[in-house]
Short mmCIF file of N, CA and C in Angstrom, two decimals:
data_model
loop_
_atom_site.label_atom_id
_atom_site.label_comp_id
_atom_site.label_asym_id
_atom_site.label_seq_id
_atom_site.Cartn_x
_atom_site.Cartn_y
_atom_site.Cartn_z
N UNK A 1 -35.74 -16.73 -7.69
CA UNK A 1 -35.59 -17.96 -8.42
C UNK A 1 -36.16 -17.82 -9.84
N UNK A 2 -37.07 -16.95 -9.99
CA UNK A 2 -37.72 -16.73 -11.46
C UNK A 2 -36.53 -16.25 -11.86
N UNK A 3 -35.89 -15.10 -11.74
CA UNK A 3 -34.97 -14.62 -12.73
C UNK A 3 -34.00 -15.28 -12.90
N UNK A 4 -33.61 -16.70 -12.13
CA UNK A 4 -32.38 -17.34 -12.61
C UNK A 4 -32.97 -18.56 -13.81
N UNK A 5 -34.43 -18.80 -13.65
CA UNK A 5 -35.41 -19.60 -14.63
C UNK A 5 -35.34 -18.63 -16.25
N UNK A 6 -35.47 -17.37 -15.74
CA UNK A 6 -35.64 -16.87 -16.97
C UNK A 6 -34.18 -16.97 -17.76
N UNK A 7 -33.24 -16.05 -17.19
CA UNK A 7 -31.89 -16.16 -17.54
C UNK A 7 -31.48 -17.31 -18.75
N UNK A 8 -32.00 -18.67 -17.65
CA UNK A 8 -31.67 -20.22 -18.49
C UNK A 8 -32.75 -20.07 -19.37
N UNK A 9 -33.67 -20.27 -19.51
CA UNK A 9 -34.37 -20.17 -20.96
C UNK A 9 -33.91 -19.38 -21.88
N UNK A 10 -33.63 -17.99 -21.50
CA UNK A 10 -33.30 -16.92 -22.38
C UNK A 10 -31.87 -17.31 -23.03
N UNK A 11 -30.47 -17.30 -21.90
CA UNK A 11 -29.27 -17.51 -22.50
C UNK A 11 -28.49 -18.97 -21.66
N UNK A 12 -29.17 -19.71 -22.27
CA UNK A 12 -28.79 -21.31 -21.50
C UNK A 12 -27.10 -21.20 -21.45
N UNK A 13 -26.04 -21.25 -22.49
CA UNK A 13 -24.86 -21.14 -22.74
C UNK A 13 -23.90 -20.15 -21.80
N UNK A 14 -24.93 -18.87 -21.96
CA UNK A 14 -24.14 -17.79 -20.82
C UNK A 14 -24.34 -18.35 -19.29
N UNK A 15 -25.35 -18.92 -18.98
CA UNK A 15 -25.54 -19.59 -17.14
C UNK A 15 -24.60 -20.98 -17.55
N UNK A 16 -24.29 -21.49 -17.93
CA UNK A 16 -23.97 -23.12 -18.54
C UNK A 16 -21.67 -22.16 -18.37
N UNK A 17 -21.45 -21.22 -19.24
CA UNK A 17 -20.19 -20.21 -19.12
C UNK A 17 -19.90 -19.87 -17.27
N UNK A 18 -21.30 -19.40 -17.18
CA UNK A 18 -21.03 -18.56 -16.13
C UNK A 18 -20.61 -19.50 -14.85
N UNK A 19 -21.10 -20.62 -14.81
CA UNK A 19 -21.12 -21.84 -13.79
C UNK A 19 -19.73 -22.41 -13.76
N UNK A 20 -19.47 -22.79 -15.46
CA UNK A 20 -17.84 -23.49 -15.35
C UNK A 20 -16.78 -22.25 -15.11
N UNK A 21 -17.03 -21.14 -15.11
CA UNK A 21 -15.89 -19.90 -14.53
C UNK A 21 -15.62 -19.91 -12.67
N UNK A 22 -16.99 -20.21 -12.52
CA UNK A 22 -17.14 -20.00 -11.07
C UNK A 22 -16.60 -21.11 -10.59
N UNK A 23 -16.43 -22.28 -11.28
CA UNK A 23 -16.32 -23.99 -10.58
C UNK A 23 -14.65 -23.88 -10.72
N UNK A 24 -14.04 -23.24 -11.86
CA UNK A 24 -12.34 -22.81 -12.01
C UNK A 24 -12.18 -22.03 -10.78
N UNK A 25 -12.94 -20.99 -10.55
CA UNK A 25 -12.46 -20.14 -9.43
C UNK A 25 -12.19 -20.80 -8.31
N UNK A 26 -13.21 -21.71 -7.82
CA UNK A 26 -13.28 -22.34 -6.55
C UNK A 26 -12.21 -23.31 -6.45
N UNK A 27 -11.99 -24.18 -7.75
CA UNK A 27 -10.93 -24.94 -7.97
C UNK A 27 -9.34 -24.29 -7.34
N UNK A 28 -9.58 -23.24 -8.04
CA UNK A 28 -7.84 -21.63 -8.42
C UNK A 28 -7.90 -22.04 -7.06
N UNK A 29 -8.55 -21.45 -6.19
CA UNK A 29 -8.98 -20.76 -4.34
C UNK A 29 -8.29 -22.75 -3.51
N UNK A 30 -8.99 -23.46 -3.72
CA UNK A 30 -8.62 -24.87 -3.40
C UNK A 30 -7.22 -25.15 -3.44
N UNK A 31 -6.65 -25.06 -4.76
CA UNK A 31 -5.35 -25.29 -4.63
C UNK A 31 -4.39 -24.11 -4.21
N UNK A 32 -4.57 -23.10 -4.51
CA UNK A 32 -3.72 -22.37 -3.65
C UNK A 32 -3.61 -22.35 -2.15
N UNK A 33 -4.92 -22.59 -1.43
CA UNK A 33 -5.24 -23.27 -0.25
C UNK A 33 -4.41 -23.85 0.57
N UNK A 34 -4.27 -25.35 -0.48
CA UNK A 34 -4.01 -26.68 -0.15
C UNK A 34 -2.13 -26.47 -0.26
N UNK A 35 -1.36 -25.50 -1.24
CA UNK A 35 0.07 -25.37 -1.39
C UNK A 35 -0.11 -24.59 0.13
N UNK A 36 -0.76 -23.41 0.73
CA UNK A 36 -0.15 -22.60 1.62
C UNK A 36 -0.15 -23.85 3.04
N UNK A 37 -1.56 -24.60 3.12
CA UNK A 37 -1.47 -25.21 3.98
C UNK A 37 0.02 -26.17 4.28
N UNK A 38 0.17 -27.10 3.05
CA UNK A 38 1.30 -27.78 2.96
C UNK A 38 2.89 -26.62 3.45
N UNK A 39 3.24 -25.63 2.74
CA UNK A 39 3.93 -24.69 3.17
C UNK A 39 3.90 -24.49 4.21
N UNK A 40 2.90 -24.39 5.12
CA UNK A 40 3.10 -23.95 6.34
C UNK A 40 3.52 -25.03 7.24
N UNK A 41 3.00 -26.33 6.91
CA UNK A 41 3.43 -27.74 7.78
C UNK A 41 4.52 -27.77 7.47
N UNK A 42 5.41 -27.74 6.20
CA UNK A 42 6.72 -27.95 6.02
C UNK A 42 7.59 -27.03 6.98
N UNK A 43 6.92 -25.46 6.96
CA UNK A 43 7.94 -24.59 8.13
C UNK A 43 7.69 -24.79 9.27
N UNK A 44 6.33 -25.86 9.64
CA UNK A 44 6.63 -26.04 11.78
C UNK A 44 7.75 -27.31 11.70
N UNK A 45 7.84 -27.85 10.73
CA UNK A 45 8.27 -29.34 10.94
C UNK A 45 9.58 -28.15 10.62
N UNK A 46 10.35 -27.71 9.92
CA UNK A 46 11.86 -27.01 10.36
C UNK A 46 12.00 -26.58 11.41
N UNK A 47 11.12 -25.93 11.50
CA UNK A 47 11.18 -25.05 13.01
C UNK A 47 11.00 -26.30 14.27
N UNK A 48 10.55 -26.93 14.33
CA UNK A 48 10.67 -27.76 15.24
C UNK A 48 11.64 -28.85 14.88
N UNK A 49 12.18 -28.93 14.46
CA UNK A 49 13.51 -29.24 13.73
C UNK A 49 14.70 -28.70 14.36
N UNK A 50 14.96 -27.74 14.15
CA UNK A 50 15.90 -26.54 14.40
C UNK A 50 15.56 -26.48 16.18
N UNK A 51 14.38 -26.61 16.76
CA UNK A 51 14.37 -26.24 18.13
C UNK A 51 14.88 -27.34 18.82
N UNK A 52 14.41 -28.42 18.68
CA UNK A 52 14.67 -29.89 19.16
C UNK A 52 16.31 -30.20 19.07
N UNK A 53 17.05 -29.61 18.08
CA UNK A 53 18.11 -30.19 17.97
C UNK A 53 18.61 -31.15 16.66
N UNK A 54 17.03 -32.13 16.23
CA UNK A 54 17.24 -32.85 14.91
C UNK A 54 17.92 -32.30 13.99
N UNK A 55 17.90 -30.88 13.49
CA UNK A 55 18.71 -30.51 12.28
C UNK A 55 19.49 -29.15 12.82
N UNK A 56 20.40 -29.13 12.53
CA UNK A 56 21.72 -28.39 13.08
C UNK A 56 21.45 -27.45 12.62
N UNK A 57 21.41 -25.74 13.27
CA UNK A 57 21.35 -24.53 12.60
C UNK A 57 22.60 -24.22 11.93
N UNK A 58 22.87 -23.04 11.04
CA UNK A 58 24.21 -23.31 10.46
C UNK A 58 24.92 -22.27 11.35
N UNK A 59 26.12 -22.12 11.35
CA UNK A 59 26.96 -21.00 12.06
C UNK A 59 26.09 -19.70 12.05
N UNK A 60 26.00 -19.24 10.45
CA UNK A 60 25.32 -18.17 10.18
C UNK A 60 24.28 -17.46 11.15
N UNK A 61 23.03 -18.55 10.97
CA UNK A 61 22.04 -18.26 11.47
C UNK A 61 22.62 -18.07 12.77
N UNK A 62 23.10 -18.99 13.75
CA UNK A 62 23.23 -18.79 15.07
C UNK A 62 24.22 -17.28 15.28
N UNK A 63 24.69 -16.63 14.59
CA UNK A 63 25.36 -15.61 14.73
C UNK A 63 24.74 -14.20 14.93
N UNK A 64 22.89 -14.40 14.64
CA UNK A 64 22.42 -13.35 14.57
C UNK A 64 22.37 -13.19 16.52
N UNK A 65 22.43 -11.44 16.33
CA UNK A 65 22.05 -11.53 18.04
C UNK A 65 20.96 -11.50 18.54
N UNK A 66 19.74 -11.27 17.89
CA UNK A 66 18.61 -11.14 18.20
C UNK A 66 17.84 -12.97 18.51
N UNK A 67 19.04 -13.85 17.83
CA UNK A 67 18.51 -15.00 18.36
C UNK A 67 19.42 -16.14 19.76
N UNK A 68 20.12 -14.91 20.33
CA UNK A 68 20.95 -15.22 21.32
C UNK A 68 20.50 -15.04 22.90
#
């Protein structure tokens, strides 16, 4: 804890830099997060979509054989 006391006395601006980089990072990490989470709810809700019957697969897809 002394050397983070000294640091701020010595270069207040560089700990004051170093804090708002780290608070962007966590921010960056949050929202990329929050898109994969959403992404992934959007593909169970197709997929359970597509299994149920609610939304019609197209010819295509049903043509593969590996899903026959």
């Amino acid at each position: 804890m002394n050397e983070l006391s000294a640091l701020w006395q010595s270069a207040p601006w560089l700990v004051i830099g170093g804090a708002l980089v780290l608070i962007n990072i966590v921010l960056l990490i949050l929202k990329i997060t929050k898109k994969l989470i959403i992404l992934a709810i959007g593909a169970v809700l197709i997929a359970i979509g597509l299994y149920t019957g609610v939304i019609q697969a197209p010819d295509a897809l049903l043509a593969l054989p590996f899903l026959q």
